[in-house]
Amino acid sequence: QVQLVESGGGSVQPGGSLRLSCAASGSFFRVNAMGWYRQAPGMERELVAIITDVGVTNYADSVKGRFTISRDNAKNTMDLQMNNLKPEDTAVYYCRANLLSGVYWGKGTLVTVSS
């Protein structure tokens, strides 16, 4: 059984920052690619950023230069540093992990950007 737990969501004013974290636990040998996705109300879930097991990253155009994804392979954790947040960043943010046994998702953490 594999479990992903996100933390760090909350409410912030435009221009503010938040740091999201995702921790993977359970029985597995290694975590391959990990990523953050988000889903705004009435919208489809979209990719925010991904990071491979060797640290190669890719970002959605809408967050480039503002968000930074990182991971600690020894701890099986992944973070998303979000700076200069905008109202359009408001969404539920989900952690995703690719393991040999399949793809796993966290339950999500809400980020609200509003003045």
PDB file of C-alpha atoms in Angstrom:
ATOM      1  CA  GLN A   1       0.000   0.000   0.000  1.00  0.00           C
ATOM      2  CA  VAL A   2       1.328   3.407  -0.988  1.00  0.00           C
ATOM      3  CA  GLN A   3       0.121   6.656   0.500  1.00  0.00           C
ATOM      4  CA  LEU A   4       0.790  10.229  -0.582  1.00  0.00           C
ATOM      5  CA  VAL A   5       0.013  13.036   1.828  1.00  0.00           C
ATOM      6  CA  GLU A   6       0.119  16.705   0.856  1.00  0.00           C
ATOM      7  CA  SER A   7       0.518  19.592   3.265  1.00  0.00           C
ATOM      8  CA  GLY A   8       1.132  23.319   3.200  1.00  0.00           C
ATOM      9  CA  GLY A   9      -1.966  24.658   1.503  1.00  0.00           C
ATOM     10  CA  GLY A  10      -3.817  27.685   2.734  1.00  0.00           C
ATOM     11  CA  SER A  11      -4.944  31.190   1.934  1.00  0.00           C
ATOM     12  CA  VAL A  12      -2.617  33.936   0.777  1.00  0.00           C
ATOM     13  CA  GLN A  13      -2.882  37.363  -0.809  1.00  0.00           C
ATOM     14  CA  PRO A  14      -1.777  37.964  -4.392  1.00  0.00           C
ATOM     15  CA  GLY A  15       1.989  38.260  -4.555  1.00  0.00           C
ATOM     16  CA  GLY A  16       2.428  36.009  -1.548  1.00  0.00           C
ATOM     17  CA  SER A  17       4.174  32.653  -1.216  1.00  0.00           C
ATOM     18  CA  LEU A  18       3.337  29.156  -0.073  1.00  0.00           C
ATOM     19  CA  ARG A  19       5.305  25.938   0.109  1.00  0.00           C
ATOM     20  CA  LEU A  20       3.569  22.633  -0.508  1.00  0.00           C
ATOM     21  CA  SER A  21       4.998  19.306   0.572  1.00  0.00           C
ATOM     22  CA  CYS A  22       4.191  15.725  -0.362  1.00  0.00           C
ATOM     23  CA  ALA A  23       5.347  12.678   1.560  1.00  0.00           C
ATOM     24  CA  ALA A  24       5.218   9.155   0.146  1.00  0.00           C
ATOM     25  CA  SER A  25       4.960   6.236   2.528  1.00  0.00           C
ATOM     26  CA  GLY A  26       4.288   2.538   2.312  1.00  0.00           C
ATOM     27  CA  SER A  27       5.902  -0.484   0.775  1.00  0.00           C
ATOM     28  CA  PHE A  28       7.886   0.324  -2.325  1.00  0.00           C
ATOM     29  CA  PHE A  29      11.431   0.152  -3.614  1.00  0.00           C
ATOM     30  CA  ARG A  30      11.738   3.535  -5.258  1.00  0.00           C
ATOM     31  CA  VAL A  31       9.721   6.463  -6.525  1.00  0.00           C
ATOM     32  CA  ASN A  32      10.233   7.407 -10.138  1.00  0.00           C
ATOM     33  CA  ALA A  33       8.813  10.676 -11.459  1.00  0.00           C
ATOM     34  CA  MET A  34       6.776  12.840  -9.112  1.00  0.00           C
ATOM     35  CA  GLY A  35       4.608  15.784  -9.915  1.00  0.00           C
ATOM     36  CA  TRP A  36       2.180  18.434  -8.801  1.00  0.00           C
ATOM     37  CA  TYR A  37      -1.152  18.882 -10.492  1.00  0.00           C
ATOM     38  CA  ARG A  38      -3.985  21.252  -9.742  1.00  0.00           C
ATOM     39  CA  GLN A  39      -7.683  21.489 -10.335  1.00  0.00           C
ATOM     40  CA  ALA A  40      -9.625  24.709 -10.136  1.00  0.00           C
ATOM     41  CA  PRO A  41     -13.420  24.720  -9.700  1.00  0.00           C
ATOM     42  CA  GLY A  42     -15.132  23.710 -12.920  1.00  0.00           C
ATOM     43  CA  MET A  43     -11.833  22.986 -14.630  1.00  0.00           C
ATOM     44  CA  GLU A  44      -9.934  19.857 -15.552  1.00  0.00           C
ATOM     45  CA  ARG A  45      -6.926  18.752 -13.564  1.00  0.00           C
ATOM     46  CA  GLU A  46      -3.729  20.164 -15.082  1.00  0.00           C
ATOM     47  CA  LEU A  47      -0.027  19.614 -14.731  1.00  0.00           C
ATOM     48  CA  VAL A  48       1.848  22.195 -12.681  1.00  0.00           C
ATOM     49  CA  ALA A  49       5.343  20.725 -12.470  1.00  0.00           C
ATOM     50  CA  ILE A  50       7.093  17.385 -12.600  1.00  0.00           C
ATOM     51  CA  ILE A  51      10.480  16.118 -11.457  1.00  0.00           C
ATOM     52  CA  THR A  52      12.196  12.870 -12.392  1.00  0.00           C
ATOM     53  CA  ASP A  53      14.117  10.666 -10.010  1.00  0.00           C
ATOM     54  CA  VAL A  54      17.347  12.299 -11.182  1.00  0.00           C
ATOM     55  CA  GLY A  55      16.049  15.834 -10.792  1.00  0.00           C
ATOM     56  CA  VAL A  56      15.014  16.805 -14.299  1.00  0.00           C
ATOM     57  CA  THR A  57      12.137  19.262 -14.042  1.00  0.00           C
ATOM     58  CA  ASN A  58       9.389  20.587 -16.278  1.00  0.00           C
ATOM     59  CA  TYR A  59       6.849  23.311 -15.592  1.00  0.00           C
ATOM     60  CA  ALA A  60       3.588  24.538 -17.001  1.00  0.00           C
ATOM     61  CA  ASP A  61       4.105  27.829 -18.825  1.00  0.00           C
ATOM     62  CA  SER A  62       1.752  29.569 -16.411  1.00  0.00           C
ATOM     63  CA  VAL A  63       4.030  28.923 -13.420  1.00  0.00           C
ATOM     64  CA  LYS A  64       7.512  29.151 -14.960  1.00  0.00           C
ATOM     65  CA  GLY A  65       9.700  31.563 -13.049  1.00  0.00           C
ATOM     66  CA  ARG A  66       7.344  31.583 -10.061  1.00  0.00           C
ATOM     67  CA  PHE A  67       7.185  27.962  -8.873  1.00  0.00           C
ATOM     68  CA  THR A  68      10.063  25.616  -8.039  1.00  0.00           C
ATOM     69  CA  ILE A  69       9.703  21.861  -7.631  1.00  0.00           C
ATOM     70  CA  SER A  70      12.199  19.822  -5.627  1.00  0.00           C
ATOM     71  CA  ARG A  71      12.475  16.414  -4.024  1.00  0.00           C
ATOM     72  CA  ASP A  72      14.446  14.461  -1.445  1.00  0.00           C
ATOM     73  CA  ASN A  73      14.852  10.886  -2.639  1.00  0.00           C
ATOM     74  CA  ALA A  74      16.192   9.708   0.712  1.00  0.00           C
ATOM     75  CA  LYS A  75      13.020  10.885   2.455  1.00  0.00           C
ATOM     76  CA  ASN A  76      10.607  10.223  -0.428  1.00  0.00           C
ATOM     77  CA  THR A  77       9.340  13.761  -0.239  1.00  0.00           C
ATOM     78  CA  MET A  78       8.623  16.458  -2.805  1.00  0.00           C
ATOM     79  CA  ASP A  79       8.067  20.172  -2.380  1.00  0.00           C
ATOM     80  CA  LEU A  80       6.613  22.970  -4.464  1.00  0.00           C
ATOM     81  CA  GLN A  81       7.737  26.485  -3.627  1.00  0.00           C
ATOM     82  CA  MET A  82       5.180  28.921  -4.986  1.00  0.00           C
ATOM     83  CA  ASN A  83       6.081  32.599  -5.192  1.00  0.00           C
ATOM     84  CA  ASN A  84       4.271  35.621  -6.582  1.00  0.00           C
ATOM     85  CA  LEU A  85       0.979  33.797  -6.347  1.00  0.00           C
ATOM     86  CA  LYS A  86      -1.909  35.002  -8.468  1.00  0.00           C
ATOM     87  CA  PRO A  87      -5.675  34.561  -8.042  1.00  0.00           C
ATOM     88  CA  GLU A  88      -5.638  32.178 -11.010  1.00  0.00           C
ATOM     89  CA  ASP A  89      -3.401  29.841  -8.996  1.00  0.00           C
ATOM     90  CA  THR A  90      -6.356  29.099  -6.739  1.00  0.00           C
ATOM     91  CA  ALA A  91      -7.019  25.361  -6.909  1.00  0.00           C
ATOM     92  CA  VAL A  92      -6.721  22.056  -5.141  1.00  0.00           C
ATOM     93  CA  TYR A  93      -3.141  20.877  -5.585  1.00  0.00           C
ATOM     94  CA  TYR A  94      -2.472  17.160  -5.906  1.00  0.00           C
ATOM     95  CA  CYS A  95       0.711  15.185  -5.528  1.00  0.00           C
ATOM     96  CA  ARG A  96       1.309  12.349  -7.963  1.00  0.00           C
ATOM     97  CA  ALA A  97       3.978   9.652  -7.881  1.00  0.00           C
ATOM     98  CA  ASN A  98       4.962   7.053 -10.439  1.00  0.00           C
ATOM     99  CA  LEU A  99       6.121   3.796  -8.918  1.00  0.00           C
ATOM    100  CA  LEU A 100       6.802   0.387 -10.450  1.00  0.00           C
ATOM    101  CA  SER A 101       3.461  -0.737  -9.028  1.00  0.00           C
ATOM    102  CA  GLY A 102       1.539   2.089 -10.662  1.00  0.00           C
ATOM    103  CA  VAL A 103       0.537   5.741 -10.395  1.00  0.00           C
ATOM    104  CA  TYR A 104      -0.586   7.125  -7.060  1.00  0.00           C
ATOM    105  CA  TRP A 105      -2.329  10.353  -6.085  1.00  0.00           C
ATOM    106  CA  GLY A 106      -2.689  12.264  -2.871  1.00  0.00           C
ATOM    107  CA  LYS A 107      -6.018  13.625  -1.688  1.00  0.00           C
ATOM    108  CA  GLY A 108      -5.067  17.221  -2.406  1.00  0.00           C
ATOM    109  CA  THR A 109      -4.506  20.451  -0.530  1.00  0.00           C
ATOM    110  CA  LEU A 110      -6.391  23.680  -1.186  1.00  0.00           C
ATOM    111  CA  VAL A 111      -4.573  26.850  -2.178  1.00  0.00           C
ATOM    112  CA  THR A 112      -6.599  30.058  -2.226  1.00  0.00           C
ATOM    113  CA  VAL A 113      -5.131  33.301  -3.542  1.00  0.00           C
ATOM    114  CA  SER A 114      -7.367  36.248  -2.830  1.00  0.00           C
ATOM    115  CA  SER A 115      -7.224  39.792  -1.570  1.00  0.00           C
TER     116      SER A 115
END
